[in-house]
């Protein structure tokens, strides 16, 4: 409930959005979670504003193996996000 109130105050805050996306993921609301993560990615987040491991797991749950593999490869190289 608190995260919803926080998002009402700051609807484009990537940290709040990430928290909400993670909550939805944990509740197995995968499609809703993906929509929130996509909004975060559209916002051009800083590396630390996204739970990349959760997003990778989400991609796997939804059968988006190529995207999951891309994230795995991106973060196996330190500093790759900035490239």
Coordinates of N, CA, C and O in Angstrom, one line a residue:
X1 N 0.8 -1.2 0.0 CA 0.0 0.0 0.0 C 0.9 1.3 0.0 O 0.5 2.2 -0.7
X2 N 2.0 1.2 0.7 CA 2.8 2.4 0.8 C 3.5 2.7 -0.5 O 3.6 3.9 -0.9
X3 N 3.8 1.7 -1.3 CA 4.5 1.9 -2.6 C 3.5 2.6 -3.5 O 3.9 3.5 -4.3
X4 N 2.2 2.2 -3.4 CA 1.2 2.8 -4.3 C 1.1 4.3 -3.9 O 1.0 5.2 -4.8
X5 N 1.1 4.6 -2.7 CA 1.0 6.1 -2.2 C 2.2 6.8 -2.7 O 2.1 8.0 -3.1
X6 N 3.4 6.2 -2.6 CA 4.6 6.8 -3.0 C 4.6 7.1 -4.5 O 5.0 8.2 -5.0
X7 N 4.1 6.2 -5.3 CA 4.0 6.4 -6.8 C 2.9 7.4 -7.1 O 3.0 8.1 -8.2
X8 N 1.9 7.6 -6.3 CA 1.0 8.7 -6.5 C 1.6 10.0 -6.4 O 1.3 10.9 -7.1
X9 N 2.6 10.1 -5.5 CA 3.4 11.4 -5.4 C 4.4 11.6 -6.4 O 4.7 12.7 -6.8
X10 N 5.1 10.5 -6.8 CA 6.2 10.6 -7.8 C 6.1 9.4 -8.8 O 6.8 8.4 -8.6
X11 N 5.2 9.6 -9.7 CA 4.9 8.5 -10.6 C 6.0 8.0 -11.5 O 5.9 6.9 -12.1
X12 N 7.0 8.8 -11.7 CA 8.1 8.4 -12.6 C 9.4 8.2 -11.8 O 10.5 8.1 -12.4
X13 N 9.3 8.0 -10.5 CA 10.5 7.7 -9.7 C 10.9 6.2 -9.9 O 10.2 5.3 -9.6
X14 N 12.1 6.1 -10.6 CA 12.5 4.7 -10.9 C 12.7 3.8 -9.7 O 12.4 2.6 -9.8
X15 N 13.1 4.3 -8.6 CA 13.3 3.5 -7.4 C 11.9 2.9 -6.9 O 11.8 1.8 -6.6
X16 N 10.9 3.8 -6.9 CA 9.6 3.4 -6.5 C 9.0 2.4 -7.5 O 8.4 1.4 -7.1
X17 N 9.2 2.7 -8.8 CA 8.7 1.8 -9.8 C 9.4 0.4 -9.7 O 8.7 -0.6 -9.9
X18 N 10.7 0.4 -9.5 CA 11.4 -0.8 -9.4 C 10.9 -1.6 -8.2 O 10.7 -2.9 -8.3
X19 N 10.7 -1.0 -7.1 CA 10.1 -1.7 -5.9 C 8.8 -2.3 -6.2 O 8.5 -3.5 -5.9
X20 N 7.9 -1.5 -6.9 CA 6.6 -2.0 -7.3 C 6.7 -3.2 -8.2 O 6.0 -4.2 -8.1
X21 N 7.6 -3.1 -9.2 CA 7.8 -4.2 -10.2 C 8.3 -5.5 -9.5 O 7.8 -6.6 -9.8
X22 N 9.1 -5.3 -8.5 CA 9.6 -6.5 -7.8 C 8.5 -7.1 -6.9 O 8.4 -8.3 -6.8
X23 N 7.7 -6.3 -6.3 CA 6.5 -6.8 -5.6 C 5.6 -7.6 -6.5 O 5.2 -8.7 -6.1
X24 N 5.3 -7.0 -7.6 CA 4.5 -7.7 -8.6 C 5.1 -9.1 -9.0 O 4.4 -10.1 -9.1
X25 N 6.4 -9.1 -9.2 CA 7.1 -10.3 -9.6 C 6.9 -11.3 -8.5 O 6.6 -12.5 -8.8
X26 N 7.2 -10.9 -7.3 CA 7.1 -11.9 -6.1 C 5.6 -12.4 -6.0 O 5.4 -13.5 -5.5
X27 N 4.6 -11.6 -6.4 CA 3.2 -12.1 -6.3 C 2.9 -12.8 -7.6 O 1.7 -13.2 -7.8
X28 N 3.9 -13.1 -8.4 CA 3.7 -13.8 -9.7 C 2.7 -13.1 -10.7 O 2.1 -13.8 -11.5
X29 N 2.7 -11.8 -10.6 CA 2.0 -11.0 -11.6 C 3.0 -10.5 -12.6 O 3.3 -9.4 -12.7
X30 N 3.4 -11.5 -13.4 CA 4.5 -11.3 -14.3 C 4.3 -10.3 -15.4 O 5.2 -9.4 -15.7
X31 N 3.1 -10.3 -16.0 CA 2.9 -9.3 -17.1 C 2.8 -7.9 -16.6 O 3.3 -7.0 -17.2
X32 N 2.2 -7.7 -15.4 CA 2.1 -6.4 -14.8 C 3.5 -5.9 -14.4 O 3.9 -4.8 -14.6
X33 N 4.3 -6.8 -13.9 CA 5.7 -6.5 -13.5 C 6.5 -6.1 -14.7 O 7.2 -5.1 -14.7
X34 N 6.3 -6.8 -15.8 CA 7.0 -6.5 -17.1 C 6.7 -5.1 -17.5 O 7.6 -4.3 -18.0
X35 N 5.4 -4.7 -17.5 CA 5.0 -3.4 -17.9 C 5.7 -2.3 -17.1 O 6.1 -1.3 -17.6
X36 N 5.8 -2.5 -15.8 CA 6.5 -1.5 -14.9 C 8.0 -1.5 -15.3 O 8.6 -0.4 -15.4
X37 N 8.6 -2.6 -15.4 CA 10.0 -2.6 -15.8 C 10.3 -1.9 -17.1 O 11.2 -1.2 -17.3
X38 N 9.4 -2.1 -18.1 CA 9.5 -1.5 -19.4 C 9.4 0.0 -19.2 O 10.1 0.8 -19.9
X39 N 8.5 0.5 -18.3 CA 8.4 1.9 -18.1 C 9.7 2.5 -17.5 O 10.2 3.5 -17.9
X40 N 10.3 1.7 -16.6 CA 11.6 2.1 -16.0 C 12.7 2.2 -17.1 O 13.4 3.2 -17.2
X41 N 12.7 1.2 -17.9 CA 13.7 1.2 -19.0 C 13.5 2.4 -20.0 O 14.5 2.9 -20.5
X42 N 12.3 2.7 -20.2 CA 12.0 3.9 -21.0 C 12.5 5.2 -20.4 O 12.8 6.2 -21.1
X43 N 12.6 5.2 -19.1 CA 13.0 6.4 -18.3 C 14.6 6.6 -18.4 O 15.1 7.5 -17.7
X44 N 15.3 5.7 -19.0 CA 16.7 5.7 -19.1 C 17.3 5.7 -17.7 O 18.0 6.7 -17.2
X45 N 17.1 4.6 -16.9 CA 17.5 4.6 -15.5 C 19.0 4.5 -15.3 O 19.8 4.1 -16.2
X46 N 19.5 4.9 -14.2 CA 20.8 4.7 -13.8 C 21.0 3.2 -13.4 O 20.0 2.5 -13.1
X47 N 22.1 2.7 -13.5 CA 22.4 1.2 -13.3 C 21.8 0.8 -12.0 O 21.1 -0.3 -11.9
X48 N 21.9 1.5 -10.9 CA 21.5 1.1 -9.6 C 20.0 1.3 -9.4 O 19.4 1.0 -8.3
X49 N 19.2 1.8 -10.4 CA 17.8 2.1 -10.2 C 17.0 0.9 -10.7 O 15.7 0.9 -10.6
X50 N 17.6 -0.2 -11.1 CA 16.9 -1.4 -11.6 C 17.4 -2.6 -10.9 O 18.6 -2.8 -10.8
X51 N 16.5 -3.5 -10.5 CA 16.8 -4.8 -10.0 C 17.0 -5.7 -11.2 O 16.1 -6.5 -11.6
X52 N 18.2 -5.7 -11.7 CA 18.5 -6.4 -13.0 C 18.3 -7.9 -12.8 O 17.8 -8.6 -13.7
X53 N 18.6 -8.4 -11.6 CA 18.5 -9.9 -11.4 C 17.0 -10.3 -11.4 O 16.6 -11.3 -12.0
X54 N 16.1 -9.4 -10.9 CA 14.7 -9.7 -10.9 C 14.2 -9.6 -12.3 O 13.4 -10.5 -12.8
X55 N 14.6 -8.6 -13.0 CA 14.2 -8.5 -14.4 C 14.7 -9.7 -15.2 O 13.9 -10.2 -16.1
X56 N 15.9 -10.2 -15.0 CA 16.3 -11.4 -15.7 C 15.5 -12.6 -15.4 O 15.1 -13.3 -16.3
X57 N 15.2 -12.8 -14.1 CA 14.3 -13.9 -13.7 C 12.9 -13.7 -14.3 O 12.3 -14.7 -14.7
X58 N 12.4 -12.5 -14.4 CA 11.1 -12.2 -15.0 C 11.1 -12.6 -16.5 O 10.2 -13.3 -16.9
X59 N 12.1 -12.2 -17.2 CA 12.3 -12.6 -18.6 C 12.2 -14.2 -18.7 O 11.6 -14.7 -19.6
X60 N 12.9 -14.8 -17.8 CA 12.9 -16.3 -17.9 C 11.5 -16.9 -17.6 O 11.1 -17.8 -18.3
X61 N 10.8 -16.3 -16.6 CA 9.5 -16.8 -16.3 C 8.5 -16.6 -17.4 O 7.6 -17.4 -17.6
X62 N 8.7 -15.6 -18.2 CA 7.8 -15.3 -19.3 C 8.3 -15.9 -20.6 O 7.7 -15.7 -21.7
X63 N 9.4 -16.7 -20.5 CA 9.9 -17.4 -21.7 C 10.7 -16.5 -22.7 O 10.9 -16.9 -23.8
X64 N 11.1 -15.4 -22.2 CA 11.9 -14.4 -23.0 C 13.4 -14.7 -22.8 O 14.1 -13.9 -22.3
X65 N 13.8 -15.9 -23.2 CA 15.1 -16.4 -22.9 C 16.2 -15.5 -23.6 O 17.3 -15.3 -23.0
X66 N 15.9 -15.0 -24.8 CA 17.0 -14.1 -25.4 C 17.2 -12.9 -24.6 O 18.4 -12.5 -24.4
X67 N 16.2 -12.2 -24.2 CA 16.4 -11.0 -23.3 C 17.1 -11.4 -22.0 O 17.9 -10.6 -21.6
X68 N 16.7 -12.5 -21.4 CA 17.4 -12.9 -20.2 C 18.9 -13.1 -20.4 O 19.7 -12.7 -19.6
X69 N 19.2 -13.8 -21.5 CA 20.6 -14.1 -21.8 C 21.3 -12.8 -22.1 O 22.5 -12.6 -21.7
X70 N 20.7 -11.8 -22.8 CA 21.3 -10.5 -23.0 C 21.7 -9.8 -21.7 O 22.8 -9.2 -21.6
X71 N 20.8 -9.8 -20.8 CA 21.1 -9.2 -19.5 C 22.2 -10.0 -18.8 O 23.1 -9.3 -18.2
X72 N 22.2 -11.3 -18.9 CA 23.3 -12.0 -18.2 C 24.6 -11.7 -18.9 O 25.6 -11.4 -18.1
X73 N 24.7 -11.6 -20.2 CA 25.9 -11.2 -20.9 C 26.3 -9.8 -20.6 O 27.5 -9.5 -20.4
X74 N 25.3 -8.9 -20.5 CA 25.6 -7.5 -20.2 C 26.3 -7.3 -18.9 O 27.2 -6.5 -18.7
X75 N 25.8 -8.0 -17.9 CA 26.4 -7.8 -16.5 C 27.5 -8.8 -16.1 O 28.0 -8.7 -15.0
X76 N 27.8 -9.7 -17.1 CA 29.0 -10.5 -16.8 C 30.3 -9.7 -17.0 O 31.4 -10.1 -16.6
X77 N 30.2 -8.6 -17.7 CA 31.3 -7.7 -18.0 C 31.1 -6.4 -17.1 O 30.2 -5.6 -17.4
X78 N 31.9 -6.3 -16.1 CA 31.8 -5.1 -15.2 C 31.9 -3.8 -16.0 O 32.7 -3.6 -16.9
X79 N 30.9 -3.0 -15.7 CA 30.9 -1.7 -16.4 C 30.2 -1.7 -17.8 O 30.1 -0.7 -18.4
X80 N 29.7 -2.9 -18.2 CA 29.1 -3.0 -19.5 C 27.8 -2.2 -19.6 O 27.5 -1.7 -20.7
X81 N 27.1 -1.9 -18.6 CA 25.9 -1.1 -18.7 C 26.1 0.3 -19.2 O 25.3 0.8 -19.9
X82 N 27.3 0.8 -18.9 CA 27.6 2.1 -19.3 C 28.0 2.2 -20.8 O 28.2 3.3 -21.3
X83 N 28.2 1.1 -21.4 CA 28.7 1.1 -22.8 C 27.6 1.4 -23.8 O 26.5 1.1 -23.6

